[in-house]
Short mmCIF file of C-alpha atoms and ligand atoms in Angstrom, two decimals:
data_model
loop_
_atom_site.label_atom_id
_atom_site.label_comp_id
_atom_site.label_asym_id
_atom_site.label_seq_id
_atom_site.Cartn_x
_atom_site.Cartn_y
_atom_site.Cartn_z
CA UNK A 1481 118.96 117.16 91.43
CA UNK A 1482 120.08 117.10 94.93
CA UNK A 1483 122.70 119.82 95.39
CA UNK A 1484 126.02 118.57 96.92
CA UNK A 1485 126.61 118.15 100.94
CA UNK A 1486 129.55 120.17 101.89
CA UNK A 1487 132.88 117.71 102.51
CA UNK A 1488 136.19 117.54 102.18
CA UNK A 1489 137.12 119.78 98.65
CA UNK A 1490 136.67 118.12 95.28
CA UNK A 1491 138.30 115.69 93.44
CA UNK A 1492 137.96 116.25 89.50
CA UNK A 1493 138.72 112.98 87.09
CA UNK A 1494 137.05 113.67 83.41
CA UNK A 1495 134.90 110.24 83.55
CA UNK A 1496 133.31 108.96 87.15
CA UNK A 1497 132.02 105.79 86.37
CA UNK A 1498 129.31 104.36 88.53
CA UNK A 1499 129.15 100.67 88.79
CA UNK A 1500 131.84 98.10 88.54
CA UNK A 1501 130.28 95.38 86.10
CA UNK A 1502 130.61 94.28 82.52
CA UNK A 1503 130.09 97.87 81.09
CA UNK A 1504 131.70 99.97 83.77
CA UNK A 1505 135.13 97.95 84.09
CA UNK A 1506 135.53 97.70 79.88
CA UNK A 1507 134.28 101.79 79.97
CA UNK A 1508 137.20 102.22 82.21
CA UNK A 1509 139.77 100.09 80.84
CA UNK A 1510 138.97 101.75 77.76
CA UNK A 1511 139.67 105.23 79.01
CA UNK A 1512 142.76 104.08 80.96
CA UNK A 1513 144.53 102.64 78.09
CA UNK A 1514 143.89 106.23 76.42
CA UNK A 1515 145.37 107.17 79.27
CA UNK A 1516 142.38 109.39 80.29
CA UNK A 1517 141.26 109.47 84.04
CA UNK A 1518 138.50 107.82 85.66
CA UNK A 1519 136.83 106.89 89.04
CA UNK A 1520 135.28 103.64 89.01
CA UNK A 1521 132.28 103.58 92.38
CA UNK A 1522 131.16 100.74 93.03
CA UNK A 1523 128.77 100.09 95.95
CA UNK A 1524 130.07 96.28 96.73
CA UNK A 1525 133.15 95.00 97.47
CA UNK A 1526 135.74 93.31 94.90
CA UNK A 1527 135.55 89.79 96.51
CA UNK A 1528 131.83 90.09 95.79
CA UNK A 1529 131.77 90.89 92.14
CA UNK A 1530 134.80 88.73 91.33
CA UNK A 1531 132.41 86.01 92.28
CA UNK A 1532 128.15 87.25 92.00
CA UNK A 1533 127.24 84.43 89.22
CA UNK A 1534 125.66 85.19 86.78
CA UNK A 1535 125.84 85.13 82.60
CA UNK A 1536 128.34 82.60 80.71
CA UNK A 1537 127.46 82.60 77.25
CA UNK A 1538 128.96 85.42 75.17
CA UNK A 1539 129.17 86.63 71.18
CA UNK A 1540 131.85 86.33 69.36
CA UNK A 1541 132.01 89.91 68.48
CA UNK A 1542 131.88 90.33 71.98
CA UNK A 1543 134.79 88.34 72.16
CA UNK A 1544 136.30 90.42 69.54
CA UNK A 1545 135.61 93.76 71.19
CA UNK A 1546 137.35 92.43 73.74
CA UNK A 1547 140.37 91.51 72.24
CA UNK A 1548 141.03 94.48 70.48
CA UNK A 1549 140.74 96.25 73.38
CA UNK A 1550 143.72 94.16 75.35
CA UNK A 1551 140.30 92.13 77.48
CA UNK A 1552 140.00 89.06 76.51
CA UNK A 1553 143.62 87.64 76.91
CA UNK A 1554 142.45 84.70 79.65
CA UNK A 1555 139.32 84.20 77.94
CA UNK A 1556 140.64 83.36 75.24
CA UNK A 1557 142.56 80.58 76.84
CA UNK A 1558 139.85 79.20 78.84
CA UNK A 1559 136.36 80.26 77.37
CA UNK A 1560 134.49 77.03 75.54
CA UNK A 1561 133.32 77.17 72.33
CA UNK A 1562 129.99 76.20 71.49
CA UNK A 1563 128.86 74.64 68.76
CA UNK A 1564 125.44 72.98 69.00
CA UNK A 1565 121.80 73.97 71.32
CA UNK A 1566 119.70 71.07 71.65
CA UNK A 1567 115.90 71.01 71.79
CA UNK A 1568 113.95 69.25 73.66
CA UNK A 1569 110.20 68.52 72.86
CA UNK A 1570 107.34 66.08 72.56
CA UNK A 1571 109.31 63.65 74.14
CA UNK A 1572 112.06 64.27 70.87
CA UNK A 1573 115.70 65.26 70.84
CA UNK A 1574 116.55 67.72 67.96
CA UNK A 1575 120.30 68.68 67.63
CA UNK A 1576 120.42 72.41 66.12
CA UNK A 1577 124.25 72.47 65.10
CA UNK A 1578 124.38 76.50 64.80
CA UNK A 1579 128.27 76.37 63.71
CA UNK A 1580 127.43 74.03 60.98
CA UNK A 1581 125.48 76.45 59.57
CA UNK A 1582 127.09 79.67 59.83
CA UNK A 1583 130.76 78.78 60.55
CA UNK A 1584 129.89 80.68 64.01
CA UNK A 1585 129.78 79.58 67.72
CA UNK A 1586 128.82 81.46 70.95
CA UNK A 1587 132.11 81.49 73.43
CA UNK A 1588 131.16 80.30 77.38
CA UNK A 1589 133.32 81.93 80.04
CA UNK A 1590 130.89 82.76 83.57
CA UNK A 1591 130.65 86.15 84.31
CA UNK A 1592 132.51 86.37 87.72
CA UNK A 1593 135.87 85.00 85.73
CA UNK A 1594 135.33 87.90 83.11
CA UNK A 1595 134.65 90.63 85.98
CA UNK A 1596 137.88 89.64 87.82
CA UNK A 1597 140.21 89.69 84.35
CA UNK A 1598 138.50 93.44 84.23
CA UNK A 1599 138.71 94.81 87.41
CA UNK A 1600 142.52 93.47 87.87
CA UNK A 1601 143.53 95.01 84.16
CA UNK A 1602 141.69 97.98 85.48
CA UNK A 1603 142.91 98.65 89.16
CA UNK A 1604 146.50 96.70 88.68
CA UNK A 1605 147.78 96.76 85.77
CA UNK A 1606 146.36 99.92 84.03
CA UNK A 1607 146.92 102.16 87.12
CA UNK A 1608 142.76 102.77 87.40
CA UNK A 1609 140.99 104.57 90.40
CA UNK A 1610 138.51 102.48 91.68
CA UNK A 1611 136.58 102.68 95.33
CA UNK A 1612 134.61 99.61 96.43
CA UNK A 1613 131.70 99.50 99.19
CA UNK A 1614 131.02 103.32 98.78
CA UNK A 1615 127.31 104.41 99.32
CA UNK A 1616 124.39 106.81 98.96
CA UNK A 1617 125.49 107.66 95.03
CA UNK A 1618 123.72 110.75 94.09
CA UNK A 1619 124.64 112.70 90.92
CA UNK A 1620 124.38 116.86 90.35
CA UNK A 1621 124.12 119.32 87.80
CA UNK A 1622 124.00 116.15 84.61
CA UNK A 1623 122.64 119.13 82.72
CA UNK A 1624 125.62 121.57 83.05
CA UNK A 1625 129.10 121.28 81.58
CA UNK A 1626 130.79 120.56 85.17
CA UNK A 1627 128.45 117.74 86.63
CA UNK A 1628 129.35 115.74 89.57
CA UNK A 1629 128.80 112.47 91.54
CA UNK A 1630 129.14 112.28 95.44
CA UNK A 1631 129.08 109.21 97.82
CA UNK A 1632 129.35 107.92 101.56
CA UNK A 1633 133.51 107.03 101.56
CA UNK A 1634 132.62 104.26 103.86
CA UNK A 1635 136.08 104.32 105.65
CA UNK A 1636 135.24 107.93 106.75
CA UNK A 1637 131.16 107.92 106.81
CA UNK A 1638 132.31 111.30 104.98
CA UNK A 1639 130.33 112.59 102.24
CA UNK A 1640 132.97 112.69 98.88
CA UNK A 1641 132.48 114.58 95.50
CA UNK A 1642 134.22 114.07 92.03
CA UNK A 1643 133.66 116.79 89.63
CA UNK A 1644 134.13 115.61 86.01
CA UNK A 1645 133.26 116.34 82.51
CA UNK A 1646 130.82 112.61 82.23
CA UNK A 1647 129.19 110.61 83.90
CA UNK A 1648 128.89 107.18 82.64
CA UNK A 1649 125.68 104.89 84.72
CA UNK A 1650 126.69 101.15 84.36
CA UNK A 1651 125.28 100.64 87.97
CA UNK A 1652 123.14 97.67 86.84
CA UNK A 1653 118.87 97.81 86.78
CA UNK A 1654 119.05 98.42 90.70
CA UNK A 1655 120.97 101.60 90.71
CA UNK A 1656 120.70 105.06 90.88
CA UNK A 1657 122.21 106.93 87.74
CA UNK A 1658 119.21 105.53 85.85
CA UNK A 1659 116.57 107.47 88.53
CA UNK A 1660 118.65 110.43 88.03
CA UNK A 1661 117.21 111.02 84.43
CA UNK A 1662 114.18 114.02 84.84
CA UNK A 1663 110.75 111.44 83.67
CA UNK A 1664 110.06 114.11 81.20
CA UNK A 1665 113.26 113.45 79.30
CA UNK A 1666 113.77 109.62 79.19
CA UNK A 1667 111.30 107.20 78.49
CA UNK A 1668 110.47 103.84 80.02
CA UNK A 1669 109.30 100.99 78.16
CA UNK A 1670 108.58 97.85 80.11
CA UNK A 1671 107.47 94.51 79.38
CA UNK A 1672 106.63 91.48 82.10
CA UNK A 1673 106.03 87.66 80.28
CA UNK A 1674 104.40 86.69 83.64
CA UNK A 1675 106.95 84.40 84.45
CA UNK A 1676 109.33 83.28 86.55
CA UNK A 1677 112.68 81.00 86.01
CA UNK A 1678 114.04 79.63 89.54
CA UNK A 1679 118.04 79.90 88.41
CA UNK A 1680 119.59 77.33 89.91
CA UNK A 1681 123.85 76.36 90.01
CA UNK A 1682 124.27 72.83 90.79
CA UNK A 1683 127.92 71.53 91.87
CA UNK A 1684 127.68 69.13 88.78
CA UNK A 1685 129.08 68.18 85.60
CA UNK A 1686 127.10 68.78 82.47
CA UNK A 1687 124.46 66.65 81.43
CA UNK A 1688 125.27 67.23 78.09
CA UNK A 1689 127.95 68.14 75.34
CA UNK A 1690 125.76 71.45 74.95
CA UNK A 1691 122.66 74.02 75.36
CA UNK A 1692 119.40 71.99 76.27
CA UNK A 1693 115.87 73.53 76.16
CA UNK A 1694 113.54 71.34 77.02
CA UNK A 1695 109.59 73.20 75.72
CA UNK A 1696 107.64 70.75 78.09
CA UNK A 1697 103.64 71.20 78.48
CA UNK A 1698 104.59 71.10 82.35
CA UNK A 1699 106.57 74.44 81.45
CA UNK A 1700 110.39 75.25 80.23
CA UNK A 1701 113.45 73.74 81.31
CA UNK A 1702 117.15 74.93 80.66
CA UNK A 1703 120.45 73.31 80.76
CA UNK A 1704 123.99 75.19 80.70
CA UNK A 1705 127.64 74.53 81.00
CA UNK A 1706 129.38 77.01 83.71
CA UNK A 1707 132.27 74.97 83.80
CA UNK A 1708 133.08 70.67 84.26
CA UNK A 1709 132.19 71.32 87.67
CA UNK A 1710 129.63 73.81 87.55
CA UNK A 1711 126.23 73.75 85.57
CA UNK A 1712 123.86 76.44 85.31
CA UNK A 1713 119.85 74.83 85.61
CA UNK A 1714 116.52 77.11 85.32
CA UNK A 1715 112.96 75.76 85.50
CA UNK A 1716 110.24 78.02 85.00
CA UNK A 1717 107.82 78.86 87.56
CA UNK A 1718 105.76 81.03 89.06
CA UNK A 1719 106.85 84.73 89.38
CA UNK A 1720 107.55 86.05 93.04
CA UNK A 1721 107.84 82.16 94.05
CA UNK A 1722 109.57 81.29 96.59
CA UNK A 1723 112.93 79.26 96.09
CA UNK A 1724 112.66 77.07 99.08
CA UNK A 1725 109.47 75.87 96.88
CA UNK A 1726 111.96 73.67 95.28
CA UNK A 1727 113.44 71.16 97.39
CA UNK A 1728 115.97 69.41 95.87
CA UNK A 1729 114.34 66.05 95.68
CA UNK A 1730 111.34 68.11 93.35
CA UNK A 1731 113.58 70.30 91.46
CA UNK A 1732 115.42 66.78 90.07
CA UNK A 1733 112.74 65.08 89.62
CA UNK A 1734 110.82 67.97 87.32
CA UNK A 1735 114.46 69.22 85.83
CA UNK A 1736 114.52 64.88 84.57
CA UNK A 1737 110.62 65.52 83.72
CA UNK A 1738 111.02 68.38 81.42
CA UNK A 1739 114.30 67.42 79.46
CA UNK A 1740 113.53 63.69 79.30
CA UNK A 1741 113.93 62.52 75.42
CA UNK A 1742 113.92 59.27 74.10
CA UNK A 1743 117.27 58.29 74.06
CA UNK A 1744 118.94 61.22 76.28
CA UNK A 1745 121.57 60.07 78.94
CA UNK A 1746 120.45 60.79 82.55
CA UNK A 1747 121.03 64.29 84.00
CA UNK A 1748 124.08 64.60 86.31
CA UNK A 1749 122.67 65.45 89.77
CA UNK A 1750 124.31 67.41 92.72
CA UNK A 1751 123.87 70.03 94.91
CA UNK A 1752 122.23 72.93 93.97
CA UNK A 1753 124.77 76.15 95.43
CA UNK A 1754 122.29 78.70 94.10
CA UNK A 1755 118.54 78.89 94.04
CA UNK A 1756 116.49 82.11 92.53
CA UNK A 1757 113.61 82.92 91.04
CA UNK A 1758 114.04 85.32 88.04
CA UNK A 1759 110.50 87.10 87.14
CA UNK A 1760 110.98 87.91 83.38
CA UNK A 1761 110.96 90.76 82.72
CA UNK A 1762 112.00 93.69 79.84
CA UNK A 1763 112.66 97.59 79.96
CA UNK A 1764 114.13 100.12 77.39
CA UNK A 1765 114.79 103.53 78.62
CA UNK A 1766 114.81 106.48 75.91
CA UNK A 1767 117.43 108.06 75.02
CA UNK A 1768 120.60 106.73 77.26
CA UNK A 1769 121.86 110.01 77.41
CA UNK A 1770 120.74 113.40 79.70
CA UNK A 1771 122.95 116.26 79.36
CA UNK A 1772 126.22 114.80 80.46
CA UNK A 1773 125.30 111.15 81.97
CA UNK A 1774 125.17 108.35 79.74
CA UNK A 1775 123.50 105.05 80.51
CA UNK A 1776 125.35 101.83 79.66
CA UNK A 1777 124.34 98.14 80.19
CA UNK A 1778 121.76 97.10 82.26
CA UNK A 1779 120.82 100.97 83.69
CA UNK A 1780 119.79 101.54 80.72
CA UNK A 1781 117.83 98.25 79.53
CA UNK A 1782 117.29 95.08 80.74
CA UNK A 1783 116.22 91.93 78.79
CA UNK A 1784 115.22 89.25 80.60
CA UNK A 1785 117.83 86.15 80.39
CA UNK A 1786 115.46 83.97 78.43
CA UNK A 1787 118.16 84.48 75.07
CA UNK A 1788 121.60 85.25 76.96
CA UNK A 1789 122.01 88.87 75.77
CA UNK A 1790 121.88 91.02 78.62
CA UNK A 1791 126.14 90.88 78.61
CA UNK A 1792 126.40 90.98 75.70
CA UNK A 1793 124.18 94.20 75.17
CA UNK A 1794 126.31 95.84 78.12
CA UNK A 1795 129.98 95.21 76.34
CA UNK A 1796 128.32 96.51 72.76
CA UNK A 1797 127.28 100.26 75.28
CA UNK A 1798 130.82 100.06 77.11
CA UNK A 1799 132.56 99.66 73.62
CA UNK A 1800 130.59 102.65 72.01
CA UNK A 1801 130.88 104.68 75.03
CA UNK A 1802 134.32 104.40 75.91
CA UNK A 1803 135.57 104.77 72.30
CA UNK A 1804 133.60 108.22 72.20
CA UNK A 1805 134.15 109.16 75.35
CA UNK A 1806 138.29 108.84 74.29
CA UNK A 1807 137.40 110.46 70.79
CA UNK A 1808 136.00 113.43 72.63
CA UNK A 1809 138.36 113.93 75.30
CA UNK A 1810 141.23 113.43 73.19
CA UNK A 1811 140.71 114.75 70.27
CA UNK A 1812 137.62 116.67 70.81
CA UNK A 1813 135.49 114.36 68.27
CA UNK A 1814 131.77 114.28 69.40
CA UNK A 1815 130.43 112.14 66.84
CA UNK A 1816 130.50 108.99 68.36
CA UNK A 1817 128.78 109.90 72.07
CA UNK A 1818 126.08 112.39 69.82
CA UNK A 1819 125.14 109.08 67.97
CA UNK A 1820 125.17 106.59 71.00
CA UNK A 1821 122.16 106.25 72.11
CA UNK A 1822 120.61 105.66 68.64
CA UNK A 1823 123.23 103.28 67.81
CA UNK A 1824 123.23 101.27 71.36
CA UNK A 1825 119.53 101.29 70.84
CA UNK A 1826 118.97 99.47 67.59
CA UNK A 1827 120.89 96.25 68.77
CA UNK A 1828 119.00 96.35 72.10
CA UNK A 1829 115.95 96.49 70.12
CA UNK A 1830 116.39 93.54 67.61
CA UNK A 1831 117.64 91.40 70.93
CA UNK A 1832 114.52 92.69 72.82
CA UNK A 1833 112.30 91.13 69.93
CA UNK A 1834 114.55 87.85 70.02
CA UNK A 1835 113.79 87.40 73.11
CA UNK A 1836 110.09 87.89 73.27
CA UNK A 1837 110.48 85.82 69.63
CA UNK A 1838 112.18 82.84 72.18
CA UNK A 1839 109.99 83.09 74.82
CA UNK A 1840 107.22 81.72 73.28
CA UNK A 1841 109.10 79.08 71.92
CA UNK A 1842 110.43 78.11 75.26
CA UNK A 1843 106.60 78.67 77.31
CA UNK A 1844 104.18 78.58 74.45
CA UNK A 1845 103.44 74.52 74.87
CA UNK A 1846 103.58 75.40 78.86
CA UNK A 1847 100.51 78.28 78.51
CA UNK A 1848 97.30 75.95 79.30
CA UNK A 1849 96.04 77.00 75.96
CA UNK A 1850 96.16 74.25 73.17
CA UNK A 1851 95.79 76.92 70.39
CA UNK A 1852 99.46 78.59 71.84
CA UNK A 1853 100.90 75.33 72.27
CA UNK A 1854 100.10 73.80 69.02
CA UNK A 1855 101.81 76.95 67.38
CA UNK A 1856 104.06 76.83 69.48
CA UNK A 1857 105.09 73.03 68.29
CA UNK A 1858 104.84 74.03 64.59
CA UNK A 1859 107.54 77.14 65.38
CA UNK A 1860 109.51 74.86 66.76
CA UNK A 1861 108.99 72.18 64.33
CA UNK A 1862 109.72 74.81 61.44
CA UNK A 1863 113.38 75.11 62.87
CA UNK A 1864 114.56 71.68 62.26
CA UNK A 1865 112.12 71.69 58.75
CA UNK A 1866 113.39 74.97 56.99
CA UNK A 1867 116.90 76.03 56.62
CA UNK A 1868 115.27 80.01 56.27
CA UNK A 1869 113.55 79.82 59.12
CA UNK A 1870 116.79 77.45 60.72
CA UNK A 1871 119.23 80.80 59.04
CA UNK A 1872 116.80 83.44 60.46
CA UNK A 1873 117.10 81.45 64.19
CA UNK A 1874 121.04 80.99 64.21
CA UNK A 1875 122.02 85.15 63.02
CA UNK A 1876 119.66 85.89 66.26
CA UNK A 1877 120.86 83.34 68.12
CA UNK A 1878 124.99 84.55 68.49
CA UNK A 1879 124.21 88.20 66.81
CA UNK A 1880 125.29 87.40 63.65
CA UNK A 1881 123.39 90.02 61.33
CA UNK A 1882 125.69 92.21 59.33
CA UNK A 1883 124.19 95.12 60.82
CA UNK A 1884 121.25 96.12 63.56
P1 LIG B 2496 125.71 94.62 86.56
O1 LIG B 2496 126.23 93.60 86.67
O2 LIG B 2496 124.41 94.56 87.47
O3 LIG B 2496 127.02 95.61 87.58
C1 LIG B 2496 126.42 96.50 87.45
C2 LIG B 2496 127.42 97.07 88.85
O4 LIG B 2496 127.25 98.58 89.64
C3 LIG B 2496 127.11 98.36 91.05
N1 LIG B 2496 126.02 99.29 91.28
C4 LIG B 2496 126.65 99.86 92.12
N2 LIG B 2496 127.36 100.92 92.51
C5 LIG B 2496 127.56 102.44 92.40
N3 LIG B 2496 126.14 103.00 92.96
C6 LIG B 2496 125.01 102.33 92.92
N4 LIG B 2496 124.40 103.05 93.59
C7 LIG B 2496 125.07 101.10 92.72
N5 LIG B 2496 123.83 100.32 92.70
C8 LIG B 2496 124.25 99.15 91.79
C9 LIG B 2496 126.82 96.83 91.29
O5 LIG B 2496 127.43 96.40 92.47
C10 LIG B 2496 127.14 96.00 90.42
O6 LIG B 2496 128.50 95.79 90.14
O7 LIG B 2496 125.22 95.49 85.05
P2 LIG B 2496 126.49 95.77 83.83
O8 LIG B 2496 127.62 96.32 83.42
O9 LIG B 2496 125.15 96.89 83.24
O10 LIG B 2496 126.05 94.21 83.03
C11 LIG B 2496 125.14 93.40 83.04
C12 LIG B 2496 125.31 92.15 83.33
O11 LIG B 2496 126.08 91.69 84.42
C13 LIG B 2496 123.76 91.55 82.63
O12 LIG B 2496 123.17 92.37 81.47
C14 LIG B 2496 123.88 89.55 82.63
O13 LIG B 2496 124.74 89.08 83.75
C15 LIG B 2496 122.29 89.49 81.68
N6 LIG B 2496 122.45 87.64 82.12
C16 LIG B 2496 123.18 87.52 81.08
N7 LIG B 2496 123.73 87.71 80.25
C17 LIG B 2496 124.23 87.18 78.60
O14 LIG B 2496 125.15 88.30 77.89
N8 LIG B 2496 124.61 86.36 78.72
C18 LIG B 2496 123.83 85.38 79.84
O15 LIG B 2496 124.90 83.84 79.51
C19 LIG B 2496 123.75 85.64 80.82
N9 LIG B 2496 122.58 85.38 81.96
C20 LIG B 2496 122.57 86.90 82.62
C21 LIG B 2496 122.15 85.80 83.12
C22 LIG B 2496 121.18 87.01 84.28
C23 LIG B 2496 121.14 86.49 85.05
N10 LIG B 2496 120.52 86.76 86.55
C24 LIG B 2496 121.37 86.79 87.41
C25 LIG B 2496 119.72 88.20 86.24
C26 LIG B 2496 121.95 84.66 83.89
C27 LIG B 2496 121.40 84.96 84.81
C28 LIG B 2496 120.76 84.00 85.92
#
């Protein structure tokens, strides 16, 4: 661990939260609601994090968790409820009415709106301390009773030190907190799918009343409504491919082909306002705790956006970590913190397994292997012929299992 450099006198706070994504802001809000002081450090600006497009699908239990903590006001007013998804394969449409089967549904609420709500509640309503645009964040003495976090202040260029009792590492997949865990303490397991997704946002109304999954020999295609004006699309592509290879015409031709099915209405086309290639991979850090550092969200585990699970897991961690820190700091009760890593990882591994299973469903027909294409089509058909297979899929898709 790097020793802190001299600078202005240290500023104490019981908890330093590194990263203002869904995980960090949820932990911060839980702490502030219990009058526990904390500091959130974020490398980007407030405007940037409030606009960064990403997730949209939130599971019901996660919304319940936000509501119980007073964080779902806008979401409950504005989120759209999704009850059905549609698979397209073999030139046909297959509707999967999961709410009819289970009584459960998905909420769709764009991540930038959730982040905007969480920052406003934390900083403007609950009076939380948040510093944007910080640089070169470093963690110190994590294995001691008095860890600290230092950063370069954007206004003065000086290194500032915050002494604390606990550090919440919520700085996502490209942050620094995970790397502060000694390699001999934490195991990083990784899985590469060898698949890329061209992630697109189109300035166009949704082309269907539900999420569409096109499982086509040319590759997977997905359609997800984000708002009445904006739709997310995905196209399976080569990992590491330059998104500029995908012209407007090529994108829409390929989407029409892969999502085409008998009786399907034409796609509503529009300007592409985001075009990025995502390399599909997963990782998990075990344990998620080192000394006084607790990782949460993508900092601890990345799940490729195949099953729309990453933000849901980030919220699950944040609920446990926020509640655990409050119990420890206000009542001296360390039970939740002691079981934190294990409790989070049970759901993490379950969601990782489902993502792998779903990946084969999405990509198997395009694997260039007739045997895999045959088993994938069998797996797809089974969802529509076997009530037991449909129920198992719905449970995992919606995250409704009673226990993880
Ligand atoms: P975030 O959201 O990445 O936030 C981390 C924050 O930390 C900041 N940061 C630092 N701050 C201080 N010091 C440093 N050294 C720092 N380094 C980074 C960053 O600027 C950022 O503000 O992590 P968090 O909170 O763990 O949340 C995770 C979710 O964002 C992520 O899992 C989801 O977006 C994944 N995901 C989806 N999840 C779902 O549950 N449902 C979905 O529908 C869904 N769709 C998606 C997705 C992810 C996608 N991409 C871009 C990979 C769709 C896409 C296209």
